Amino acid sequence: MKPLNDHSRRKFDWSQILRWACWGSLENGALLSGLSPAPGPGVGGNRSHRPHRRRHRALSVMGLALAAAMFQGPGAGAQDLAPNKQWIEQINAGMVFPSSPQVSSAFALGYGSEFVLGYRFNRDFSLSTSFGYYDCDQKGSGAAAGEWLYMPLLETARVNFGEGWFRPYALLGIGAAFNTYSQTVPFGGSTQKLSHSETDLLLAPGLGALFVVFPNAALYLQSRLDMDFTTGKTLNSPVVDGPTLFIPLQAGLSFFVL
């Protein structure tokens, strides 16, 4: 059997191998297991460990992205996307920062992830649908006292700028946020836990950058300003902002197929 030389190695489609690995992780619940809340006390889970598990899941996609770039070598970025690959599959994970006054004072830095399916009309313009899950625990007390869960469902337009391996872009998303939040507050000489669920309008402008590492795959970093138009007007619900603002910071993988 002949040893593999450099030319032979380049014949392997490492982006396809990475894509299979990423989807295999999804099937095993490693990347998007946050899409369903972890079990609480009494049902086989310990909520005190949830921030660590979410942090590990959020970093797993970043690790895959860095591994892909390192494995392909220093010249990997010097190529263009295949023009005939129009459908986009994306997976990302990262952190979310509560940013409006009420929510930032009550809830801590959270973690989450998203899955995206889109269509590229040309080199610079694409439309996509995404669904995600984010979880921020109440400050000081943890998830047992309260947390903010929001699941964004977005239709997003994205415009890329420039050519080559590095492409900044701007995006604008509109859709719905499925919010469930709870908070333990002082009440008389004791405490009271308030909770509420609602579905609200979500607007999400953002900026990012695409790093082309294969003709049919790229890494990306992006951040959005999620404007979640919560009401919080029902009896015994926690006080919220209008809109409630979150800033997700995401790293992910894009695959360009078909």
Short mmCIF file of C-alpha atoms in Angstrom, two decimals:
data_model
loop_
_atom_site.label_atom_id
_atom_site.label_comp_id
_atom_site.label_asym_id
_atom_site.label_seq_id
_atom_site.Cartn_x
_atom_site.Cartn_y
_atom_site.Cartn_z
CA MET A 1 0.00 0.00 0.00
CA LYS A 2 1.36 3.41 -0.99
CA PRO A 3 1.85 5.99 1.75
CA LEU A 4 -0.35 9.04 1.44
CA ASN A 5 1.50 12.06 0.10
CA ASP A 6 0.31 15.65 0.41
CA HIS A 7 -1.51 15.52 -2.92
CA SER A 8 -3.41 12.39 -1.88
CA ARG A 9 -4.46 13.94 1.38
CA ARG A 10 -5.97 16.89 -0.41
CA LYS A 11 -8.27 14.53 -2.28
CA PHE A 12 -10.16 13.83 0.94
CA ASP A 13 -13.15 16.09 1.48
CA TRP A 14 -12.42 17.10 5.04
CA SER A 15 -15.42 19.46 5.11
CA GLN A 16 -17.72 16.51 4.46
CA ILE A 17 -16.03 14.50 7.21
CA LEU A 18 -16.43 17.44 9.61
CA ARG A 19 -20.07 17.79 8.57
CA TRP A 20 -20.73 14.12 9.37
CA ALA A 21 -18.99 14.54 12.73
CA CYS A 22 -21.08 17.60 13.53
CA TRP A 23 -24.36 15.87 12.67
CA GLY A 24 -23.27 12.80 14.62
CA SER A 25 -22.77 15.02 17.64
CA LEU A 26 -26.24 16.45 17.12
CA GLU A 27 -27.76 12.98 17.05
CA ASN A 28 -26.00 12.16 20.31
CA GLY A 29 -27.28 15.39 21.89
CA ALA A 30 -23.81 16.88 22.37
CA LEU A 31 -24.32 20.22 20.66
CA LEU A 32 -28.00 21.07 20.87
CA SER A 33 -29.02 19.09 23.92
CA GLY A 34 -29.84 22.51 25.38
CA LEU A 35 -32.90 22.59 23.09
CA SER A 36 -34.79 20.89 25.89
CA PRO A 37 -34.32 22.05 29.48
CA ALA A 38 -32.23 19.90 31.75
CA PRO A 39 -34.25 17.95 34.31
CA GLY A 40 -34.83 19.62 37.61
CA PRO A 41 -34.53 18.28 41.15
CA GLY A 42 -36.45 15.11 41.74
CA VAL A 43 -36.45 14.00 38.11
CA GLY A 44 -32.91 12.81 37.73
CA GLY A 45 -31.07 16.11 37.34
CA ASN A 46 -29.03 18.57 39.34
CA ARG A 47 -29.73 22.10 38.16
CA SER A 48 -26.67 23.45 39.96
CA HIS A 49 -24.46 21.82 37.30
CA ARG A 50 -26.39 23.20 34.33
CA PRO A 51 -24.20 26.30 33.73
CA HIS A 52 -21.14 24.04 33.38
CA ARG A 53 -22.91 21.69 30.96
CA ARG A 54 -24.19 24.62 28.89
CA ARG A 55 -20.72 26.18 28.83
CA HIS A 56 -19.22 22.92 27.57
CA ARG A 57 -21.91 22.60 24.87
CA ALA A 58 -21.39 26.22 23.80
CA LEU A 59 -17.65 25.67 23.47
CA SER A 60 -17.97 22.39 21.56
CA VAL A 61 -18.91 24.06 18.27
CA MET A 62 -16.07 26.57 18.67
CA GLY A 63 -13.69 23.65 19.25
CA LEU A 64 -14.88 21.89 16.10
CA ALA A 65 -14.45 25.09 14.11
CA LEU A 66 -10.90 25.66 15.33
CA ALA A 67 -10.00 22.00 14.77
CA ALA A 68 -11.22 22.22 11.19
CA ALA A 69 -9.11 25.29 10.46
CA MET A 70 -5.97 23.83 12.10
CA PHE A 71 -6.37 20.45 10.41
CA GLN A 72 -6.68 21.98 6.95
CA GLY A 73 -3.46 23.93 7.32
CA PRO A 74 -2.34 27.57 6.93
CA GLY A 75 -3.33 27.83 3.26
CA ALA A 76 -6.89 26.65 3.82
CA GLY A 77 -8.53 30.05 3.75
CA ALA A 78 -7.21 31.07 0.34
CA GLN A 79 -10.16 29.76 -1.67
CA ASP A 80 -13.68 30.73 -2.71
CA LEU A 81 -17.05 29.12 -2.08
CA ALA A 82 -18.32 26.81 -4.80
CA PRO A 83 -20.83 28.90 -6.84
CA ASN A 84 -23.19 25.95 -7.41
CA LYS A 85 -23.67 25.24 -3.68
CA GLN A 86 -26.73 27.29 -2.76
CA TRP A 87 -28.35 25.67 0.28
CA ILE A 88 -26.86 26.60 3.65
CA GLU A 89 -26.76 24.50 6.82
CA GLN A 90 -25.39 26.12 9.96
CA ILE A 91 -24.88 25.15 13.58
CA ASN A 92 -23.63 27.61 16.19
CA ALA A 93 -23.26 27.97 19.92
CA GLY A 94 -22.17 30.67 22.28
CA MET A 95 -23.02 33.07 25.07
CA VAL A 96 -25.91 35.47 25.53
CA PHE A 97 -25.68 38.71 27.52
CA PRO A 98 -28.87 40.12 29.13
CA SER A 99 -28.56 43.82 28.28
CA SER A 100 -31.65 45.88 29.09
CA PRO A 101 -31.85 47.36 32.63
CA GLN A 102 -34.35 45.02 34.34
CA VAL A 103 -33.17 41.76 32.82
CA SER A 104 -29.45 42.53 33.23
CA SER A 105 -29.93 43.32 36.92
CA ALA A 106 -31.81 40.09 37.58
CA PHE A 107 -30.29 37.49 35.23
CA ALA A 108 -26.70 36.37 34.59
CA LEU A 109 -24.76 35.59 31.44
CA GLY A 110 -26.34 32.61 29.68
CA TYR A 111 -25.55 30.02 27.02
CA GLY A 112 -27.33 28.60 24.03
CA SER A 113 -27.20 27.38 20.44
CA GLU A 114 -29.01 27.63 17.13
CA PHE A 115 -29.63 25.64 13.97
CA VAL A 116 -29.99 27.48 10.65
CA LEU A 117 -31.24 26.42 7.19
CA GLY A 118 -30.95 28.94 4.35
CA TYR A 119 -30.67 29.61 0.64
CA ARG A 120 -27.93 31.61 -1.10
CA PHE A 121 -29.33 33.61 -4.04
CA ASN A 122 -25.89 34.79 -5.12
CA ARG A 123 -22.44 35.26 -3.62
CA ASP A 124 -23.55 38.14 -1.39
CA PHE A 125 -27.22 37.65 -0.45
CA SER A 126 -29.00 34.86 1.42
CA LEU A 127 -32.22 34.21 3.35
CA SER A 128 -32.47 31.72 6.22
CA THR A 129 -34.70 30.29 8.94
CA SER A 130 -33.22 29.63 12.38
CA PHE A 131 -34.37 28.17 15.67
CA GLY A 132 -32.45 28.43 18.93
CA TYR A 133 -32.51 28.05 22.69
CA TYR A 134 -30.97 30.37 25.32
CA ASP A 135 -30.98 30.09 29.10
CA CYS A 136 -29.94 32.73 31.66
CA ASP A 137 -30.12 31.89 35.38
CA GLN A 138 -31.13 34.32 38.10
CA LYS A 139 -28.12 36.14 39.52
CA GLY A 140 -26.76 34.85 42.82
CA SER A 141 -29.39 32.16 43.32
CA GLY A 142 -29.11 30.03 40.18
CA ALA A 143 -31.79 28.27 38.13
CA ALA A 144 -33.59 26.90 41.19
CA ALA A 145 -34.59 30.47 42.11
CA GLY A 146 -35.32 31.68 38.60
CA GLU A 147 -34.22 31.74 34.98
CA TRP A 148 -35.02 33.27 31.62
CA LEU A 149 -35.48 30.85 28.74
CA TYR A 150 -36.10 32.21 25.27
CA MET A 151 -36.30 30.34 22.00
CA PRO A 152 -35.93 32.57 18.93
CA LEU A 153 -37.55 31.57 15.63
CA LEU A 154 -36.20 33.95 12.99
CA GLU A 155 -36.34 34.68 9.28
CA THR A 156 -33.04 36.39 8.48
CA ALA A 157 -31.63 38.28 5.49
CA ARG A 158 -27.83 38.43 5.24
CA VAL A 159 -25.62 40.54 2.97
CA ASN A 160 -21.92 39.65 2.58
CA PHE A 161 -19.24 42.18 1.65
CA GLY A 162 -16.06 41.56 -0.31
CA GLU A 163 -14.46 38.49 -1.84
CA GLY A 164 -11.91 35.89 -0.83
CA TRP A 165 -11.59 33.90 2.38
CA PHE A 166 -12.67 36.69 4.79
CA ARG A 167 -16.16 38.18 4.32
CA PRO A 168 -17.83 40.52 6.82
CA TYR A 169 -21.61 40.62 6.67
CA ALA A 170 -24.68 42.36 8.06
CA LEU A 171 -27.91 40.61 8.93
CA LEU A 172 -31.47 41.47 9.94
CA GLY A 173 -33.85 38.94 11.45
CA ILE A 174 -37.55 39.15 12.28
CA GLY A 175 -39.66 36.51 13.98
CA ALA A 176 -40.92 35.36 17.35
CA ALA A 177 -39.40 34.71 20.77
CA PHE A 178 -40.94 32.00 22.95
CA ASN A 179 -40.23 33.29 26.46
CA THR A 180 -40.51 31.49 29.78
CA TYR A 181 -39.10 33.32 32.78
CA SER A 182 -39.22 33.08 36.54
CA GLN A 183 -37.74 35.05 39.42
CA THR A 184 -37.65 34.73 43.19
CA VAL A 185 -38.34 38.11 44.83
CA PRO A 186 -38.77 39.35 48.44
CA PHE A 187 -42.36 39.16 49.67
CA GLY A 188 -43.19 40.34 53.17
CA GLY A 189 -40.76 38.60 55.49
CA SER A 190 -40.18 35.76 53.04
CA THR A 191 -39.77 35.26 49.26
CA GLN A 192 -42.11 34.57 46.39
CA LYS A 193 -41.36 32.93 43.04
CA LEU A 194 -43.00 34.65 40.07
CA SER A 195 -43.20 33.05 36.64
CA HIS A 196 -44.66 33.85 33.25
CA SER A 197 -44.65 32.58 29.64
CA GLU A 198 -45.44 34.53 26.49
CA THR A 199 -44.66 34.68 22.78
CA ASP A 200 -43.43 38.03 21.47
CA LEU A 201 -42.17 39.82 18.39
CA LEU A 202 -38.40 39.54 17.96
CA LEU A 203 -36.19 41.83 15.87
CA ALA A 204 -32.52 40.91 15.50
CA PRO A 205 -30.03 43.10 13.60
CA GLY A 206 -26.43 41.93 13.72
CA LEU A 207 -22.92 41.82 12.29
CA GLY A 208 -20.55 38.96 11.63
CA ALA A 209 -17.68 37.57 9.59
CA LEU A 210 -17.39 34.46 7.43
CA PHE A 211 -14.04 32.63 7.15
CA VAL A 212 -13.95 30.37 4.09
CA VAL A 213 -11.91 27.23 4.81
CA PHE A 214 -13.25 24.88 2.11
CA PRO A 215 -15.09 25.39 -1.19
CA ASN A 216 -18.26 24.17 0.54
CA ALA A 217 -17.68 25.11 4.18
CA ALA A 218 -16.82 28.11 6.33
CA LEU A 219 -16.46 29.18 9.93
CA TYR A 220 -18.24 32.25 11.23
CA LEU A 221 -18.42 34.58 14.20
CA GLN A 222 -21.39 36.88 14.72
CA SER A 223 -23.28 38.93 17.24
CA ARG A 224 -26.86 40.23 17.25
CA LEU A 225 -28.99 42.63 19.23
CA ASP A 226 -32.11 40.59 20.02
CA MET A 227 -35.00 42.99 20.72
CA ASP A 228 -37.59 40.82 22.47
CA PHE A 229 -40.83 42.84 22.72
CA THR A 230 -42.02 41.40 26.03
CA THR A 231 -45.07 42.74 27.86
CA GLY A 232 -44.94 41.18 31.34
CA LYS A 233 -48.24 42.84 32.28
CA THR A 234 -49.97 39.83 33.80
CA LEU A 235 -50.56 39.47 37.52
CA ASN A 236 -47.64 37.96 39.48
CA SER A 237 -45.21 38.05 36.56
CA PRO A 238 -41.63 39.31 37.00
CA VAL A 239 -40.93 42.89 35.95
CA VAL A 240 -39.42 43.02 32.45
CA ASP A 241 -38.22 45.63 29.99
CA GLY A 242 -40.02 46.70 26.85
CA PRO A 243 -38.30 45.58 24.75
CA THR A 244 -36.09 43.15 26.65
CA LEU A 245 -32.62 43.15 25.07
CA PHE A 246 -30.20 40.25 24.71
CA ILE A 247 -26.86 40.14 22.87
CA PRO A 248 -25.90 36.64 21.65
CA LEU A 249 -22.22 36.12 20.73
CA GLN A 250 -21.97 33.05 18.48
CA ALA A 251 -19.37 30.90 16.73
CA GLY A 252 -20.34 28.26 14.24
CA LEU A 253 -19.93 26.18 11.11
CA SER A 254 -21.58 26.81 7.73
CA PHE A 255 -21.97 24.09 5.08
CA PHE A 256 -22.92 24.98 1.51
CA VAL A 257 -24.65 22.07 -0.19
CA LEU A 258 -26.68 21.14 -3.29
#
